[in-house]
XYZ file of N, CA and C in Angstrom:
345
model
N 16.483 -0.026 11.191
C 15.814 0.484 9.506
C 15.856 -1.153 9.898
N 14.378 -1.157 9.062
C 13.236 -1.649 8.105
C 13.163 -1.722 6.182
N 13.193 -2.798 5.919
C 13.431 -3.277 4.651
C 12.386 -3.900 4.539
N 11.256 -2.957 2.856
C 9.738 -3.134 2.819
C 10.042 -3.950 1.040
N 9.254 -4.531 0.953
C 9.273 -5.386 -0.797
C 7.533 -5.273 -0.861
N 7.498 -5.028 -1.737
C 6.194 -5.332 -2.405
C 6.468 -6.017 -3.383
N 5.410 -7.253 -3.731
C 4.394 -8.014 -4.806
C 3.049 -7.952 -4.752
N 3.335 -8.587 -6.766
C 1.683 -8.860 -5.886
C 1.442 -7.738 -7.653
N 1.864 -6.747 -8.431
C 1.308 -5.751 -8.843
C 1.528 -6.802 -10.273
N 1.013 -6.264 -12.186
C 0.516 -6.356 -12.376
C -0.242 -5.572 -13.599
N -0.500 -7.018 -15.002
C -1.865 -6.613 -15.644
C -2.829 -6.533 -15.238
N -3.776 -5.580 -15.435
C -5.610 -6.380 -15.611
C -6.566 -5.398 -15.882
N -7.351 -5.795 -16.284
C -8.565 -5.432 -16.822
C -9.776 -4.630 -16.425
N -9.497 -3.412 -16.275
C -10.731 -3.059 -16.034
C -12.456 -3.597 -14.881
N -12.390 -3.225 -14.003
C -13.236 -4.350 -13.394
C -12.731 -5.792 -12.600
N -11.841 -5.891 -12.404
C -11.185 -7.438 -12.295
C -10.421 -6.627 -11.139
N -9.815 -8.187 -10.362
C -8.924 -7.481 -9.039
C -7.943 -8.048 -8.994
N -6.870 -7.952 -8.590
C -5.404 -7.276 -7.403
C -5.355 -7.368 -6.397
N -4.068 -8.363 -5.988
C -4.015 -8.458 -4.472
C -2.247 -8.071 -4.572
N -1.677 -6.797 -3.957
C -0.380 -6.227 -3.565
C -0.326 -6.788 -2.028
N 0.970 -7.534 -1.517
C 1.691 -7.560 -0.482
C 2.605 -7.022 -0.060
N 3.217 -6.518 1.113
C 4.225 -6.188 1.333
C 4.795 -6.911 2.433
N 5.840 -7.711 1.920
C 6.734 -7.665 3.489
C 7.608 -6.833 4.552
N 8.071 -6.736 5.538
C 8.847 -6.583 6.818
C 10.142 -7.449 7.059
N 10.761 -6.372 7.064
C 11.949 -6.814 7.627
C 12.904 -5.718 8.053
N 13.325 -6.644 9.375
C 14.516 -5.558 10.244
C 13.719 -5.185 11.667
N 14.252 -4.174 11.626
C 13.711 -4.077 13.340
C 12.260 -3.446 12.812
N 11.127 -4.976 12.860
C 9.567 -4.144 12.758
C 9.131 -3.601 13.565
N 9.880 -4.225 14.736
C 9.055 -3.927 16.540
C 8.695 -2.476 16.541
N 9.446 -1.970 15.874
C 9.339 -0.053 15.936
C 8.133 0.335 14.933
N 7.529 -0.573 13.824
C 6.703 -0.385 13.057
C 4.935 0.118 13.939
N 5.379 2.108 13.697
C 3.852 2.036 14.091
C 2.570 2.010 13.348
N 2.682 2.078 12.210
C 1.053 2.197 10.879
C 1.985 1.571 9.600
N 1.538 0.837 9.018
C 1.951 0.393 7.791
C 0.725 1.987 6.405
N 1.213 1.360 5.261
C 0.386 1.850 4.160
C 0.536 1.338 3.295
N 0.334 1.949 2.681
C 0.091 1.627 0.916
C -0.313 3.559 0.813
N 1.232 3.547 -0.631
C 0.626 4.755 -1.286
C 0.818 3.926 -3.064
N 1.121 5.971 -4.252
C 0.984 4.942 -5.358
C 1.348 6.643 -6.013
N 1.238 6.256 -6.862
C 2.343 7.898 -8.396
C 1.505 7.187 -9.027
N 0.934 7.883 -10.024
C 0.688 8.138 -11.344
C 1.166 9.229 -12.079
N 1.618 7.960 -13.177
C 2.734 9.488 -14.443
C 2.708 10.943 -14.260
N 3.239 11.461 -13.813
C 2.703 13.139 -13.941
C 2.189 13.391 -12.843
N 1.691 12.305 -11.680
C 0.522 13.083 -10.869
C 2.411 13.415 -9.109
N 1.482 13.624 -8.319
C 2.275 13.329 -7.037
C 1.638 12.372 -6.301
N 2.691 11.673 -4.841
C 1.912 10.280 -4.173
C 1.595 10.196 -3.807
N 0.563 9.580 -3.135
C -0.326 9.741 -3.106
C -1.152 8.145 -2.155
N -1.703 8.905 -0.650
C -2.368 8.462 0.293
C -2.768 7.769 -0.875
N -2.778 5.993 -0.637
C -3.869 4.794 -0.410
C -5.277 4.651 0.265
N -3.881 3.858 1.779
C -4.596 3.313 2.487
C -4.143 3.174 4.376
N -4.127 3.310 4.575
C -3.350 2.681 6.521
C -3.957 2.011 6.708
N -2.987 1.409 7.664
C -3.582 0.605 9.312
C -2.890 1.022 10.142
N -3.301 1.173 11.504
C -2.216 1.264 12.399
C -1.963 -0.593 13.099
N -1.292 -0.647 14.762
C -1.132 -1.360 14.602
C -2.371 -1.937 15.402
N -2.841 -0.697 16.050
C -4.559 -1.762 16.124
C -5.701 -1.782 15.478
N -5.334 -2.016 14.349
C -5.745 -2.164 13.259
C -6.819 -1.434 12.842
N -6.593 0.169 13.217
C -7.968 1.105 12.542
C -6.983 1.251 11.170
N -8.209 1.497 10.554
C -8.003 1.634 8.763
C -8.247 2.993 8.097
N -7.731 4.017 7.089
C -8.202 4.715 6.541
C -7.509 4.856 5.044
N -8.805 5.275 4.081
C -8.582 4.725 2.349
C -9.161 6.150 2.566
N -8.458 6.381 1.503
C -8.361 7.771 0.034
C -9.856 7.751 -0.191
N -11.041 8.694 -0.685
C -12.298 8.485 -0.628
C -12.013 7.709 -2.107
N -11.182 7.640 -3.170
C -11.283 7.234 -4.608
C -11.153 5.976 -4.323
N -10.732 4.928 -3.795
C -10.878 3.304 -3.557
C -12.016 3.454 -2.397
N -12.623 4.062 -1.490
C -13.826 4.015 -0.263
C -14.572 2.359 -1.769
N -14.826 2.157 0.190
C -15.531 0.309 -1.082
C -15.039 -0.476 -2.454
N -13.767 -0.618 -2.587
C -13.040 -1.004 -3.430
C -11.902 -1.501 -3.288
N -10.741 -1.250 -1.880
C -9.754 -1.040 -1.629
C -10.102 -2.024 0.008
N -9.249 -3.439 -0.003
C -8.535 -2.834 1.759
C -7.699 -3.457 2.078
N -7.424 -2.730 3.395
C -5.939 -2.930 3.145
C -6.038 -3.718 4.789
N -5.409 -4.803 5.202
C -4.770 -5.706 5.945
C -3.209 -6.384 6.621
N -3.428 -6.545 7.513
C -2.148 -7.158 8.171
C -2.278 -8.144 8.933
N -1.161 -8.700 8.439
C -0.708 -10.735 8.849
C 0.601 -10.357 9.834
N 0.676 -11.272 10.274
C 1.357 -11.731 10.908
C 2.184 -10.058 11.865
N 0.928 -9.460 13.110
C 2.415 -8.797 13.235
C 2.225 -7.605 12.283
N 3.459 -6.866 13.150
C 3.908 -5.944 11.970
C 4.389 -7.008 11.229
N 4.674 -7.563 10.667
C 5.544 -8.187 9.759
C 4.843 -8.164 8.210
N 4.173 -7.819 7.122
C 3.670 -8.276 6.334
C 1.941 -7.368 6.350
N 1.845 -6.140 4.968
C 0.834 -5.967 5.481
C 0.536 -5.968 3.354
N -1.182 -6.310 3.308
C -1.869 -6.835 1.737
C -2.956 -5.410 1.427
N -3.028 -5.078 0.729
C -4.460 -4.031 0.073
C -5.114 -5.247 -1.253
N -5.739 -6.080 -1.386
C -6.943 -6.344 -1.461
C -7.793 -5.237 -3.127
N -7.562 -5.569 -4.442
C -7.963 -3.757 -4.444
C -9.178 -4.787 -5.747
N -10.142 -4.436 -5.334
C -11.176 -5.031 -6.769
C -12.245 -4.316 -6.957
N -12.793 -3.683 -8.158
C -13.330 -3.152 -9.025
C -12.228 -2.068 -9.767
N -11.329 -2.880 -9.998
C -10.343 -1.604 -10.306
C -10.817 -1.022 -11.836
N -10.304 0.758 -11.533
C -10.726 1.341 -13.021
C -9.330 1.892 -13.679
N -9.347 2.144 -15.002
C -8.350 3.480 -15.278
C -7.325 3.815 -14.391
N -8.116 4.306 -13.726
C -6.954 5.255 -13.045
C -6.617 5.139 -11.852
N -7.148 3.937 -11.431
C -6.346 2.835 -10.509
C -5.043 2.966 -11.018
N -4.178 2.617 -12.393
C -3.151 3.045 -12.615
C -1.518 2.889 -12.376
N -1.020 3.202 -11.717
C -0.267 3.696 -10.624
C 1.054 2.707 -10.339
N 2.287 2.852 -9.499
C 3.315 2.223 -9.513
C 2.664 2.125 -7.433
N 3.126 1.368 -7.313
C 2.721 1.361 -5.462
C 3.325 1.329 -4.872
N 3.514 2.354 -3.928
C 4.386 1.726 -2.773
C 3.907 1.616 -1.400
N 4.851 0.726 -0.207
C 4.443 0.209 0.768
C 5.374 1.101 1.458
N 4.679 1.783 3.010
C 4.800 2.602 4.032
C 4.852 2.097 5.169
N 6.159 2.375 5.527
C 5.577 2.058 7.196
C 6.620 2.665 8.394
N 5.985 2.957 8.982
C 6.413 4.141 10.026
C 7.114 4.375 11.842
N 7.771 4.215 12.305
C 7.780 4.045 13.425
C 7.516 5.864 13.902
N 8.024 5.998 14.887
C 8.584 7.145 16.301
C 9.113 8.471 15.077
N 10.405 7.567 14.417
C 11.303 8.762 14.242
C 10.964 8.539 12.696
N 10.900 7.347 12.082
C 11.465 7.232 10.541
C 9.778 6.796 9.987
N 10.080 6.874 8.851
C 9.334 6.064 7.653
C 10.010 5.271 6.390
N 9.826 4.876 5.654
C 10.433 3.478 5.001
C 9.707 3.554 3.834
N 10.290 3.283 2.526
C 9.962 2.621 1.665
C 9.890 1.574 0.655
N 9.233 1.509 0.653
C 9.366 0.177 -0.639
C 10.253 0.703 -1.826
N 10.213 -0.589 -3.350
C 10.292 0.172 -4.046
C 9.746 0.386 -5.239
N 8.426 -0.619 -4.742
C 7.195 -0.441 -5.359
C 7.275 -1.270 -6.347
N 5.665 -1.002 -6.544
C 5.437 -2.558 -7.747
C 4.301 -1.433 -8.631
N 4.265 -1.914 -10.066
C 3.062 -1.458 -10.896
C 2.244 -2.071 -11.090
N 1.057 -1.150 -10.787
C -0.296 -1.666 -10.900
C -0.671 -1.194 -12.669
N -1.705 -1.600 -14.031
C -2.067 -1.315 -15.051
C -3.376 -2.269 -15.356
N -4.212 -0.966 -14.606
C -6.036 -1.107 -15.689
C -5.660 -0.977 -16.749
N -5.994 -1.873 -17.847
C -6.256 -1.480 -19.125
C -6.764 -2.852 -19.153
N -7.186 -2.604 -20.317
C -8.454 -3.505 -21.443
C -7.136 -4.089 -22.515
């Protein structure tokens, strides 16, 4: 089992920046990929960015050039640096980790972009 805890959400003005962090614990040796998803009110959960153990990254088109995903301490944590935030980035952001046989979710952290 892997436990994920997100932090760093909050209220930010359009054009501002925010950094989300996700700390993993448990059987972290089993983790292959980590990612950030988000879910806006009335919408389905969508992939924002992902990163493999080898450091290969993938981004949703809507955040390319604005968001950066990174991993610290090998499999222990993953961060999401969000710059040039827009109102449409408002959502609950979830940390995700995948092993060969399972995937795990954090409880989410709310990001609100508003003036």
